Amino acid sequence: MGKIIAIANQKGGVGKTTTSVNLAASLGALEKKVLLIDADPQANASSGLGIDVEGVEVGSYQLIEHSAKAEDCIISTSAPHVDIIPAHIDLVAIEIELVDKEEREYMLKKAIHHLKDHYDYILIDCAPSLGLLTLNALTASDSVIIPIQCEYFALEGLGKLLNTIKSVQRIHNQDLDIEGMLLTMYDARLRLSNQVVEEVQKHFSDMVFDTIIQRNVRLGEAPSYGESIINYDVSSKGAANYLSLAKEIIKKND
């Protein structure tokens, strides 16, 4: 049976989508069957894997509101062994539409739970907020990866996210684990980057992945070509980092 992992942090610009796309592609390159669910109205994970977002007719919006079956929303991607349920800007309306629904926090869980029999890993790229979309993702997931950028204010808001995770564990999903905290945008030349790494490792020790994602120009370029770093430049430092993360997750879950 597969594992559902949300990639979440309410702060924007921490590397959530970069991690979602490139971890999915890396797991696929290691011959794991992967489904990526784009649960962010910005739909960057979808465009980052070459999906024409404007042309999406059924995706995560229809999935969450239960107007389409999960199987009808799945599209294959250019990344080997990786499928995606894409997003569209329409998804921005879902928070308002779910407000009056019963069991609104469980809409995504009900829609995708059976897919665990068909995939090794299901990754959910969350929106940069702690609204109903993220709550649905955390309720549906077995674990959560928290990307933390190695910059000033890195730990700001982290307490709020951890409190949200505790609340979800208490009320909606007692089995939710923290898969790990992932340090991103690391630059070894900067003292600040090294201070953040030390601080996070000191406070959270074994909750932090050994793999650190370094700043890498190729990693930034890949989405504009609609490709993961594995397809775009497998010899880059960014590809090596994400393959290392994928191996670490596989080893942990074996």
Coordinates of N, CA and C in Angstrom, one line a residue:
M1 N 0.8 -1.2 0.0 CA 0.0 0.0 0.0 C 0.9 1.3 0.0
G2 N 0.5 2.3 -0.8 CA 1.3 3.5 -0.9 C 1.2 4.4 0.3
K3 N 1.9 5.5 0.2 CA 1.9 6.5 1.3 C 1.6 7.8 0.8
I4 N 0.7 8.6 1.5 CA 0.3 9.9 1.1 C 1.1 10.9 1.9
I5 N 1.9 11.8 1.2 CA 2.7 12.8 1.9 C 2.3 14.2 1.4
A6 N 2.0 15.1 2.4 CA 1.7 16.5 2.1 C 3.0 17.3 2.2
I7 N 3.2 18.2 1.3 CA 4.3 19.1 1.4 C 3.8 20.5 1.7
A8 N 4.0 20.9 3.0 CA 3.2 22.1 3.5 C 4.1 23.1 4.3
N9 N 3.8 24.3 4.1 CA 4.3 25.4 4.9 C 3.5 26.6 4.5
Q10 N 2.9 27.3 5.5 CA 2.1 28.5 5.1 C 2.9 29.7 4.5
K11 N 4.2 29.6 4.8 CA 5.0 30.7 4.2 C 5.2 30.4 2.7
G12 N 5.2 31.4 1.9 CA 5.4 31.3 0.5 C 6.9 31.3 0.2
G13 N 7.3 30.8 -0.9 CA 8.7 31.0 -1.4 C 9.7 30.1 -0.6
V14 N 9.3 29.0 0.0 CA 10.2 28.2 0.8 C 10.6 26.9 0.0
G15 N 10.1 26.7 -1.2 CA 10.5 25.6 -2.0 C 9.5 24.4 -2.0
K16 N 8.2 24.7 -1.6 CA 7.2 23.6 -1.6 C 7.0 23.0 -2.9
T17 N 6.7 23.9 -3.9 CA 6.4 23.3 -5.3 C 7.6 22.7 -5.9
T18 N 8.8 23.4 -5.7 CA 10.1 22.8 -6.3 C 10.3 21.5 -5.7
T19 N 10.0 21.3 -4.4 CA 10.2 20.0 -3.7 C 9.2 19.0 -4.2
S20 N 7.9 19.4 -4.3 CA 6.8 18.5 -4.8 C 7.2 17.9 -6.2
V21 N 7.5 18.8 -7.1 CA 7.8 18.4 -8.5 C 9.0 17.5 -8.6
N22 N 10.1 18.0 -8.0 CA 11.4 17.3 -8.1 C 11.5 16.0 -7.3
L23 N 10.8 16.0 -6.1 CA 10.8 14.8 -5.3 C 10.0 13.7 -6.1
A24 N 8.9 14.1 -6.7 CA 8.0 13.2 -7.4 C 8.8 12.6 -8.6
A25 N 9.6 13.5 -9.3 CA 10.4 13.0 -10.5 C 11.5 12.1 -10.0
S26 N 12.1 12.4 -8.9 CA 13.2 11.6 -8.3 C 12.7 10.3 -7.9
L27 N 11.6 10.2 -7.2 CA 11.0 8.9 -6.8 C 10.7 8.1 -8.0
G28 N 10.1 8.8 -9.1 CA 9.8 8.1 -10.3 C 11.1 7.6 -11.0
A29 N 12.2 8.4 -11.0 CA 13.4 7.9 -11.6 C 14.0 6.7 -10.8
L30 N 13.6 6.5 -9.6 CA 14.0 5.4 -8.8 C 13.0 4.3 -8.9
E31 N 12.2 4.4 -9.9 CA 11.2 3.3 -10.3 C 10.1 3.1 -9.2
K32 N 9.7 4.2 -8.5 CA 8.5 4.2 -7.7 C 7.4 4.8 -8.5
K33 N 6.2 4.3 -8.3 CA 5.0 4.8 -9.0 C 4.5 6.0 -8.2
V34 N 4.4 7.2 -8.8 CA 4.1 8.4 -8.0 C 2.9 9.1 -8.6
L35 N 2.0 9.6 -7.7 CA 1.0 10.6 -8.1 C 1.2 11.9 -7.4
L36 N 1.3 13.0 -8.1 CA 1.4 14.3 -7.5 C 0.0 15.0 -7.7
I37 N -0.5 15.5 -6.5 CA -1.7 16.2 -6.5 C -1.4 17.7 -6.3
D38 N -1.8 18.5 -7.3 CA -1.6 20.0 -7.1 C -2.8 20.6 -6.4
A39 N -2.6 20.9 -5.1 CA -3.7 21.5 -4.3 C -3.4 23.0 -4.0
D40 N -2.8 23.6 -5.0 CA -2.5 25.1 -4.9 C -3.1 25.8 -6.1
P41 N -4.0 26.7 -5.9 CA -4.6 27.5 -7.0 C -3.6 28.1 -8.0
Q42 N -2.4 28.4 -7.5 CA -1.4 28.9 -8.4 C -1.0 27.9 -9.5
A43 N -1.2 26.6 -9.3 CA -1.0 25.6 -10.2 C 0.4 25.5 -10.8
N44 N 1.4 25.9 -10.0 CA 2.8 25.9 -10.4 C 3.3 24.5 -10.5
A45 N 2.9 23.5 -9.7 CA 3.3 22.2 -9.8 C 2.9 21.6 -11.2
S46 N 1.7 22.0 -11.6 CA 1.1 21.5 -12.9 C 1.9 22.0 -14.0
S47 N 2.1 23.3 -14.1 CA 2.9 23.9 -15.2 C 4.3 23.5 -15.1
G48 N 4.9 23.2 -13.9 CA 6.2 22.8 -13.7 C 6.5 21.4 -14.3
L49 N 5.4 20.6 -14.5 CA 5.6 19.3 -15.2 C 5.0 19.3 -16.6
G50 N 4.9 20.5 -17.2 CA 4.5 20.7 -18.6 C 3.0 20.6 -18.9
I51 N 2.2 20.7 -17.9 CA 0.7 20.7 -18.1 C 0.2 22.1 -18.5
D52 N -0.6 22.2 -19.5 CA -1.2 23.4 -19.9 C -2.3 23.7 -19.0
V53 N -2.1 24.6 -18.0 CA -3.0 24.8 -16.9 C -4.4 25.4 -17.4
E54 N -4.3 26.2 -18.4 CA -5.5 26.8 -19.0 C -6.4 25.7 -19.6
G55 N -5.8 24.6 -20.1 CA -6.6 23.6 -20.7 C -7.1 22.5 -19.8
V56 N -6.9 22.7 -18.5 CA -7.3 21.7 -17.5 C -8.9 21.7 -17.4
E57 N -9.5 20.6 -17.7 CA -11.0 20.6 -17.6 C -11.4 19.9 -16.3
V58 N -10.7 18.8 -15.9 CA -11.0 18.2 -14.6 C -9.6 18.1 -13.9
G59 N -9.6 18.5 -12.6 CA -8.4 18.5 -11.8 C -8.7 18.4 -10.4
S60 N -7.9 19.0 -9.5 CA -8.0 19.0 -8.1 C -9.3 19.7 -7.6
Y61 N -9.8 20.7 -8.3 CA -11.1 21.3 -7.9 C -12.2 20.3 -8.0
Q62 N -12.4 19.7 -9.1 CA -13.4 18.7 -9.3 C -13.3 17.5 -8.4
L63 N -12.0 17.1 -8.1 CA -11.7 16.0 -7.2 C -12.2 16.3 -5.8
I64 N -11.9 17.5 -5.3 CA -12.2 17.9 -3.9 C -13.7 18.1 -3.7
E65 N -14.3 18.6 -4.8 CA -15.8 18.9 -4.6 C -16.6 17.6 -5.0
H66 N -15.9 16.5 -5.4 CA -16.5 15.3 -5.7 C -17.4 15.3 -6.9
S67 N -17.1 16.2 -7.9 CA -17.9 16.2 -9.1 C -17.2 15.3 -10.2
A68 N -16.0 14.8 -9.9 CA -15.3 13.9 -10.8 C -14.5 12.9 -10.0
K69 N -14.4 11.7 -10.5 CA -13.7 10.6 -9.8 C -12.2 10.9 -10.0
A70 N -11.4 10.5 -9.0 CA -9.9 10.7 -9.1 C -9.4 10.1 -10.4
E71 N -9.8 9.0 -10.8 CA -9.3 8.4 -12.0 C -9.5 9.2 -13.2
D72 N -10.6 10.0 -13.3 CA -10.8 10.9 -14.4 C -10.0 12.2 -14.4
C73 N -9.3 12.5 -13.2 CA -8.5 13.7 -13.1 C -7.1 13.5 -13.3
I74 N -6.7 12.2 -13.4 CA -5.2 11.9 -13.5 C -4.7 12.0 -14.9
I75 N -3.5 12.7 -15.0 CA -2.9 12.9 -16.3 C -1.4 12.3 -16.2
S76 N -0.9 11.6 -17.2 CA 0.5 11.2 -17.1 C 1.4 12.4 -17.5
T77 N 2.6 12.4 -17.0 CA 3.5 13.5 -17.3 C 4.8 12.9 -18.0
S78 N 5.6 13.9 -18.4 CA 6.9 13.5 -19.1 C 7.9 12.8 -18.2
A79 N 7.7 13.0 -16.9 CA 8.6 12.3 -15.9 C 8.2 10.9 -15.8
P80 N 9.2 10.0 -15.9 CA 8.9 8.5 -15.9 C 8.2 8.1 -14.5
H81 N 7.1 7.3 -14.6 CA 6.4 6.8 -13.5 C 5.7 7.8 -12.7
V82 N 5.5 9.0 -13.2 CA 4.8 10.1 -12.5 C 3.6 10.6 -13.2
D83 N 2.4 10.5 -12.4 CA 1.2 11.0 -12.9 C 0.8 12.3 -12.0
I84 N -0.1 13.1 -12.5 CA -0.5 14.3 -11.8 C -2.0 14.5 -11.8
I85 N -2.5 15.0 -10.8 CA -3.9 15.6 -10.8 C -3.6 17.1 -10.8
P86 N -3.8 17.8 -11.9 CA -3.4 19.2 -12.0 C -4.4 20.1 -11.3
A87 N -4.0 21.4 -11.1 CA -4.9 22.4 -10.6 C -5.2 23.4 -11.6
H88 N -6.2 24.2 -11.3 CA -6.6 25.3 -12.2 C -6.9 26.5 -11.2
I89 N -6.9 27.7 -11.8 CA -7.2 28.9 -10.9 C -8.6 28.8 -10.2
D90 N -9.5 28.0 -10.8 CA -10.8 27.7 -10.2 C -10.7 27.3 -8.8
L91 N -9.6 26.6 -8.5 CA -9.4 26.0 -7.1 C -9.5 27.0 -6.0
V92 N -9.3 28.3 -6.4 CA -9.3 29.4 -5.4 C -10.7 29.5 -4.8
A93 N -11.7 29.0 -5.5 CA -13.1 29.2 -5.0 C -13.5 28.1 -4.0
I94 N -12.6 27.0 -3.9 CA -13.0 25.8 -3.1 C -13.2 26.1 -1.7
E95 N -12.3 27.0 -1.1 CA -12.4 27.3 0.3 C -13.8 27.8 0.7
I96 N -14.4 28.7 -0.2 CA -15.7 29.3 0.1 C -16.8 28.2 -0.1
E97 N -16.6 27.4 -1.1 CA -17.6 26.4 -1.4 C -17.7 25.3 -0.4
L98 N -16.6 25.0 0.3 CA -16.5 23.9 1.3 C -17.1 24.3 2.6
V99 N -17.2 25.6 2.9 CA -17.5 26.1 4.2 C -18.8 25.5 4.8
D100 N -19.9 25.3 3.9 CA -21.1 24.8 4.4 C -21.3 23.3 4.3
K101 N -20.2 22.6 3.8 CA -20.4 21.2 3.6 C -20.1 20.4 4.9
E102 N -20.8 19.3 5.1 CA -20.5 18.5 6.2 C -19.2 17.7 6.0
E103 N -18.5 17.5 7.1 CA -17.2 16.8 7.0 C -16.3 17.4 5.9
R104 N -16.2 18.8 5.9 CA -15.5 19.5 4.8 C -14.0 19.2 4.8
E105 N -13.5 18.8 6.0 CA -12.0 18.6 6.1 C -11.6 17.2 5.5
Y106 N -12.7 16.4 5.2 CA -12.4 15.0 4.7 C -12.7 14.8 3.2
M107 N -13.0 15.9 2.5 CA -13.3 15.8 1.1 C -12.2 15.2 0.3
L108 N -11.0 15.6 0.5 CA -9.9 15.1 -0.3 C -9.6 13.6 0.1
K109 N -9.6 13.4 1.4 CA -9.3 12.0 1.9 C -10.3 11.0 1.3
K110 N -11.6 11.3 1.2 CA -12.6 10.4 0.7 C -12.3 10.2 -0.8
A111 N -11.8 11.2 -1.5 CA -11.7 11.2 -3.0 C -10.4 10.3 -3.4
I112 N -9.4 10.3 -2.5 CA -8.1 9.7 -3.0 C -7.7 8.5 -2.2
H113 N -8.4 8.1 -1.1 CA -7.9 7.1 -0.2 C -7.6 5.8 -1.0
H114 N -8.5 5.4 -1.9 CA -8.4 4.2 -2.6 C -7.2 4.1 -3.6
L115 N -6.7 5.3 -3.9 CA -5.5 5.4 -4.8 C -4.2 4.8 -4.2
K116 N -4.2 4.7 -2.9 CA -3.0 4.1 -2.2 C -2.7 2.7 -2.7
D117 N -3.7 2.0 -3.3 CA -3.4 0.7 -3.8 C -2.7 0.7 -5.1
H118 N -2.7 1.9 -5.8 CA -2.2 2.0 -7.2 C -0.8 2.7 -7.3
Y119 N -0.4 3.4 -6.2 CA 0.8 4.2 -6.2 C 1.7 3.9 -5.0
D120 N 3.0 4.0 -5.2 CA 3.9 3.8 -4.0 C 3.9 5.1 -3.2
Y121 N 3.8 6.3 -3.9 CA 3.8 7.6 -3.1 C 2.8 8.5 -3.8
I122 N 2.0 9.1 -3.0 CA 1.1 10.2 -3.4 C 1.5 11.5 -2.7
L123 N 2.0 12.5 -3.5 CA 2.5 13.7 -2.9 C 1.4 14.8 -3.2
I124 N 1.2 15.6 -2.1 CA 0.3 16.7 -2.3 C 1.0 18.1 -2.1
D125 N 1.0 18.9 -3.2 CA 1.6 20.2 -3.1 C 0.6 21.2 -2.5
C126 N 0.8 21.7 -1.3 CA -0.2 22.5 -0.6 C -0.1 24.0 -1.0
A127 N -1.1 24.7 -0.8 CA -1.1 26.1 -1.0 C -0.4 26.8 0.2
P128 N 0.2 28.0 0.0 CA 0.9 28.7 1.1 C -0.1 29.4 2.0
S129 N -0.9 28.5 2.7 CA -1.8 29.1 3.7 C -2.2 27.9 4.6
L130 N -2.9 28.2 5.7 CA -3.4 27.2 6.6 C -4.9 27.1 6.5
G131 N -5.4 27.3 5.3 CA -6.9 27.3 5.1 C -7.4 25.8 4.9
L132 N -8.6 25.8 4.4 CA -9.3 24.5 4.2 C -8.6 23.5 3.2
L133 N -8.0 24.1 2.2 CA -7.3 23.3 1.3 C -6.1 22.5 1.9
T134 N -5.3 23.3 2.7 CA -4.2 22.6 3.4 C -4.7 21.7 4.5
L135 N -5.8 22.0 5.2 CA -6.4 21.2 6.2 C -6.9 19.9 5.6
N136 N -7.5 19.9 4.4 CA -7.9 18.7 3.6 C -6.7 17.8 3.3
A137 N -5.6 18.5 2.9 CA -4.4 17.7 2.5 C -3.8 17.0 3.7
L138 N -3.7 17.7 4.9 CA -3.2 17.1 6.1 C -4.1 16.0 6.6
T139 N -5.4 16.2 6.5 CA -6.3 15.1 6.9 C -6.2 13.9 6.1
A140 N -5.9 14.1 4.8 CA -5.8 13.0 3.9 C -4.5 12.2 3.9
S141 N -3.4 12.9 4.5 CA -2.1 12.4 4.4 C -1.7 11.5 5.6
D142 N -0.6 10.6 5.3 CA 0.0 9.8 6.3 C 1.1 10.6 7.0
S143 N 1.7 11.6 6.3 CA 2.8 12.3 6.9 C 2.9 13.7 6.1
V144 N 3.8 14.5 6.7 CA 4.0 15.8 6.1 C 5.5 16.2 6.0
I145 N 5.9 16.7 4.9 CA 7.2 17.3 4.7 C 7.1 18.8 4.9
I146 N 8.0 19.4 5.7 CA 7.9 20.8 5.9 C 9.2 21.4 5.4
P147 N 9.2 22.1 4.2 CA 10.3 22.8 3.7 C 10.6 24.1 4.5
I148 N 11.9 24.3 4.8 CA 12.3 25.5 5.5 C 13.5 26.1 4.8
Q149 N 13.3 27.3 4.3 CA 14.4 28.0 3.6 C 15.5 28.5 4.5
C150 N 16.8 28.4 4.1 CA 17.9 28.7 4.9 C 18.1 30.3 4.8
E151 N 17.1 31.0 5.3 CA 17.2 32.5 5.2 C 16.6 33.1 6.5
Y152 N 16.8 34.4 6.6 CA 16.3 35.1 7.7 C 14.8 34.9 7.8
F153 N 14.2 34.8 9.1 CA 12.8 34.5 9.3 C 12.4 33.1 9.0
A154 N 13.4 32.2 8.8 CA 13.1 30.8 8.4 C 12.2 30.2 9.4
L155 N 12.3 30.4 10.7 CA 11.5 29.7 11.7 C 10.2 30.5 12.0
E156 N 10.1 31.7 11.4 CA 8.9 32.4 11.6 C 7.7 31.7 11.1
G157 N 6.7 31.5 11.9 CA 5.5 30.8 11.4 C 5.5 29.3 11.6
L158 N 6.7 28.8 11.9 CA 6.8 27.3 12.0 C 6.0 26.8 13.2
G159 N 6.0 27.6 14.3 CA 5.3 27.2 15.5 C 3.8 27.1 15.1
K160 N 3.3 28.0 14.3 CA 1.9 28.0 13.9 C 1.5 26.8 13.1
L161 N 2.5 26.4 12.2 CA 2.2 25.2 11.4 C 2.3 24.0 12.2
L162 N 3.2 23.9 13.2 CA 3.3 22.7 14.0 C 2.0 22.6 14.9
N163 N 1.5 23.8 15.4 CA 0.3 23.8 16.1 C -0.9 23.3 15.3
T164 N -0.9 23.7 14.0 CA -2.0 23.2 13.1 C -1.9 21.7 12.9
I165 N -0.7 21.2 12.8 CA -0.5 19.7 12.6 C -0.9 19.0 13.9
K166 N -0.6 19.5 15.0 CA -1.1 18.9 16.3 C -2.6 18.9 16.4
S167 N -3.2 20.0 15.9 CA -4.7 20.1 16.0 C -5.3 19.1 15.0
V168 N -4.7 18.9 13.8 CA -5.2 17.9 12.8 C -5.0 16.5 13.4
Q169 N -3.9 16.3 14.1 CA -3.7 15.0 14.7 C -4.7 14.7 15.8
R170 N -5.1 15.7 16.5 CA -6.0 15.6 17.7 C -7.4 15.4 17.2
I171 N -7.8 16.1 16.1 CA -9.2 16.2 15.7 C -9.5 15.3 14.5
H172 N -8.7 15.4 13.5 CA -9.0 14.8 12.2 C -8.2 13.6 11.8
N173 N -7.0 13.5 12.2 CA -6.1 12.4 11.6 C -5.0 12.1 12.6
Q174 N -5.3 11.2 13.6 CA -4.4 10.9 14.6 C -3.1 10.1 14.1
D175 N -3.2 9.6 12.9 CA -2.0 8.9 12.4 C -1.0 9.8 11.6
L176 N -1.3 11.1 11.5 CA -0.4 12.0 10.8 C 0.9 12.1 11.5
D177 N 2.0 11.8 10.7 CA 3.4 12.0 11.2 C 4.1 13.1 10.5
I178 N 5.1 13.6 11.1 CA 6.0 14.5 10.4 C 7.1 13.7 9.7
E179 N 7.0 13.6 8.4 CA 8.0 12.9 7.6 C 9.4 13.4 7.8
G180 N 9.4 14.8 7.8 CA 10.7 15.4 8.1 C 10.7 16.9 7.7
M181 N 11.6 17.6 8.3 CA 11.8 19.0 7.9 C 12.9 19.1 6.9
L182 N 12.7 19.8 5.8 CA 13.7 19.8 4.7 C 14.3 21.2 4.5
L183 N 15.6 21.3 4.7 CA 16.2 22.6 4.6 C 16.5 22.9 3.1
T184 N 16.0 24.1 2.6 CA 16.1 24.4 1.2 C 16.8 25.7 1.0
M185 N 17.3 26.0 -0.2 CA 17.9 27.2 -0.6 C 19.2 27.5 0.2
Y186 N 19.9 26.4 0.4 CA 21.1 26.5 1.2 C 22.3 27.0 0.4
D187 N 23.0 28.0 0.9 CA 24.2 28.5 0.3 C 25.4 28.4 1.3
A188 N 26.3 27.5 1.1 CA 27.4 27.2 2.0 C 28.3 28.5 2.3
R189 N 28.3 29.4 1.3 CA 29.1 30.6 1.5 C 28.5 31.6 2.5
L190 N 27.3 31.5 2.8 CA 26.6 32.5 3.6 C 26.6 32.0 5.1
R191 N 27.0 32.9 6.0 CA 27.0 32.6 7.4 C 25.6 32.3 7.9
L192 N 24.7 33.2 7.3 CA 23.2 33.0 7.7 C 22.7 31.7 7.4
S193 N 23.0 31.1 6.2 CA 22.5 29.8 5.8 C 23.0 28.8 6.8
N194 N 24.3 28.9 7.2 CA 24.9 27.9 8.2 C 24.2 28.0 9.5
Q195 N 23.9 29.3 9.9 CA 23.3 29.5 11.2 C 21.9 28.9 11.3
V196 N 21.1 29.0 10.2 CA 19.8 28.5 10.1 C 19.8 26.9 10.2
V197 N 20.8 26.3 9.5 CA 21.0 24.9 9.5 C 21.2 24.4 11.0
E198 N 22.2 25.1 11.6 CA 22.5 24.7 13.0 C 21.3 24.9 13.9
E199 N 20.6 26.0 13.8 CA 19.4 26.3 14.6 C 18.3 25.2 14.5
V200 N 18.0 24.9 13.2 CA 16.9 23.9 13.0 C 17.4 22.5 13.4
Q201 N 18.6 22.2 13.2 CA 19.1 20.8 13.6 C 19.2 20.7 15.1
K202 N 19.5 21.9 15.8 CA 19.6 21.9 17.3 C 18.2 21.7 17.9
H203 N 17.2 22.4 17.3 CA 15.8 22.4 17.9 C 15.0 21.1 17.5
F204 N 15.3 20.6 16.3 CA 14.4 19.5 15.8 C 15.1 18.2 15.6
S205 N 16.4 18.2 15.7 CA 17.3 17.1 15.6 C 16.9 16.0 14.6
D206 N 16.3 14.9 15.1 CA 16.1 13.8 14.2 C 14.8 14.0 13.3
M207 N 14.1 15.1 13.5 CA 13.0 15.4 12.6 C 13.5 16.0 11.3
V208 N 14.8 16.4 11.2 CA 15.3 17.1 10.0 C 16.0 16.1 9.1
F209 N 15.7 16.2 7.8 CA 16.3 15.3 6.8 C 17.8 15.6 6.8
D210 N 18.6 14.5 6.5 CA 20.0 14.7 6.3 C 20.3 15.4 5.0
T211 N 19.5 15.2 4.0 CA 19.6 15.9 2.7 C 19.3 17.4 2.9
I212 N 20.1 18.2 2.3 CA 19.9 19.7 2.3 C 19.8 20.1 0.9
I213 N 18.8 20.9 0.5 CA 18.7 21.3 -0.9 C 19.4 22.6 -1.1
Q214 N 20.5 22.6 -1.9 CA 21.3 23.8 -2.1 C 20.7 24.7 -3.2
R215 N 21.1 26.0 -3.1 CA 20.7 26.9 -4.1 C 21.4 26.5 -5.5
N216 N 20.6 26.5 -6.5 CA 21.1 25.9 -7.8 C 20.3 26.6 -8.9
V217 N 21.1 27.2 -9.8 CA 20.5 28.0 -11.0 C 19.6 27.1 -11.8
R218 N 20.1 25.8 -12.1 CA 19.4 24.9 -13.0 C 18.0 24.5 -12.4
L219 N 18.0 24.5 -11.0 CA 16.7 24.2 -10.3 C 15.7 25.3 -10.6
G220 N 16.2 26.5 -10.6 CA 15.3 27.6 -10.9 C 14.9 27.7 -12.4
E221 N 15.7 27.2 -13.3 CA 15.4 27.3 -14.7 C 14.4 26.3 -15.2
A222 N 14.5 25.1 -14.6 CA 13.7 23.9 -15.0 C 12.2 24.2 -15.2
P223 N 11.5 24.8 -14.2 CA 10.0 25.0 -14.4 C 9.6 25.8 -15.6
S224 N 10.5 26.7 -16.1 CA 10.2 27.5 -17.3 C 10.1 26.7 -18.5
Y225 N 10.7 25.5 -18.5 CA 10.7 24.5 -19.6 C 9.7 23.4 -19.4
G226 N 8.9 23.6 -18.3 CA 7.9 22.6 -18.0 C 8.5 21.2 -17.7
E227 N 9.7 21.2 -17.0 CA 10.3 19.9 -16.7 C 10.8 19.9 -15.3
S228 N 11.0 18.7 -14.8 CA 11.6 18.5 -13.5 C 13.1 18.7 -13.7
I229 N 13.8 18.8 -12.6 CA 15.3 18.9 -12.7 C 15.9 17.6 -13.2
I230 N 15.2 16.5 -13.0 CA 15.7 15.2 -13.4 C 15.7 15.2 -15.0
N231 N 14.6 15.7 -15.6 CA 14.6 15.7 -17.0 C 15.4 16.8 -17.6
Y232 N 15.5 18.0 -16.9 CA 16.1 19.2 -17.4 C 17.7 19.1 -17.4
D233 N 18.2 18.7 -16.2 CA 19.7 18.5 -16.1 C 20.0 17.6 -14.9
V234 N 20.0 16.3 -15.3 CA 20.2 15.2 -14.3 C 21.6 15.3 -13.6
S235 N 22.5 16.0 -14.3 CA 23.9 16.1 -13.7 C 24.1 17.3 -12.8
S236 N 23.0 18.1 -12.6 CA 23.1 19.3 -11.7 C 23.1 18.9 -10.3
K237 N 23.5 19.9 -9.5 CA 23.5 19.7 -8.0 C 22.1 19.6 -7.5
G238 N 21.2 20.3 -8.1 CA 19.8 20.2 -7.7 C 19.2 18.8 -7.9
A239 N 19.6 18.2 -9.0 CA 19.1 16.8 -9.3 C 19.7 15.8 -8.2
A240 N 21.0 16.0 -7.9 CA 21.7 15.2 -7.0 C 21.0 15.3 -5.6
N241 N 20.7 16.5 -5.2 CA 20.0 16.8 -3.9 C 18.7 16.1 -3.8
Y242 N 17.8 16.2 -4.9 CA 16.5 15.6 -4.8 C 16.5 14.1 -4.9
L243 N 17.5 13.6 -5.7 CA 17.6 12.1 -5.7 C 18.0 11.6 -4.3
S244 N 18.9 12.3 -3.7 CA 19.3 12.0 -2.3 C 18.1 12.0 -1.4
L245 N 17.3 13.0 -1.5 CA 16.1 13.1 -0.6 C 15.2 11.9 -0.9
A246 N 15.0 11.6 -2.2 CA 14.1 10.5 -2.5 C 14.6 9.1 -1.9
K247 N 15.9 8.9 -2.0 CA 16.5 7.7 -1.5 C 16.3 7.7 0.1
E248 N 16.5 8.8 0.7 CA 16.3 8.9 2.2 C 14.9 8.6 2.6
I249 N 13.9 9.0 1.8 CA 12.5 8.7 2.1 C 12.2 7.3 1.8
I250 N 12.7 6.7 0.7 CA 12.5 5.3 0.4 C 13.1 4.4 1.5
K251 N 14.3 4.8 2.0 CA 15.0 4.0 3.0 C 14.2 4.1 4.3
K252 N 13.7 5.2 4.7 CA 12.9 5.4 5.9 C 11.7 4.6 5.9
N253 N 11.0 4.5 4.7 CA 9.7 3.9 4.6 C 9.8 2.4 4.3
D254 N 11.0 1.9 3.9 CA 11.2 0.5 3.8 C 11.3 -0.2 5.1

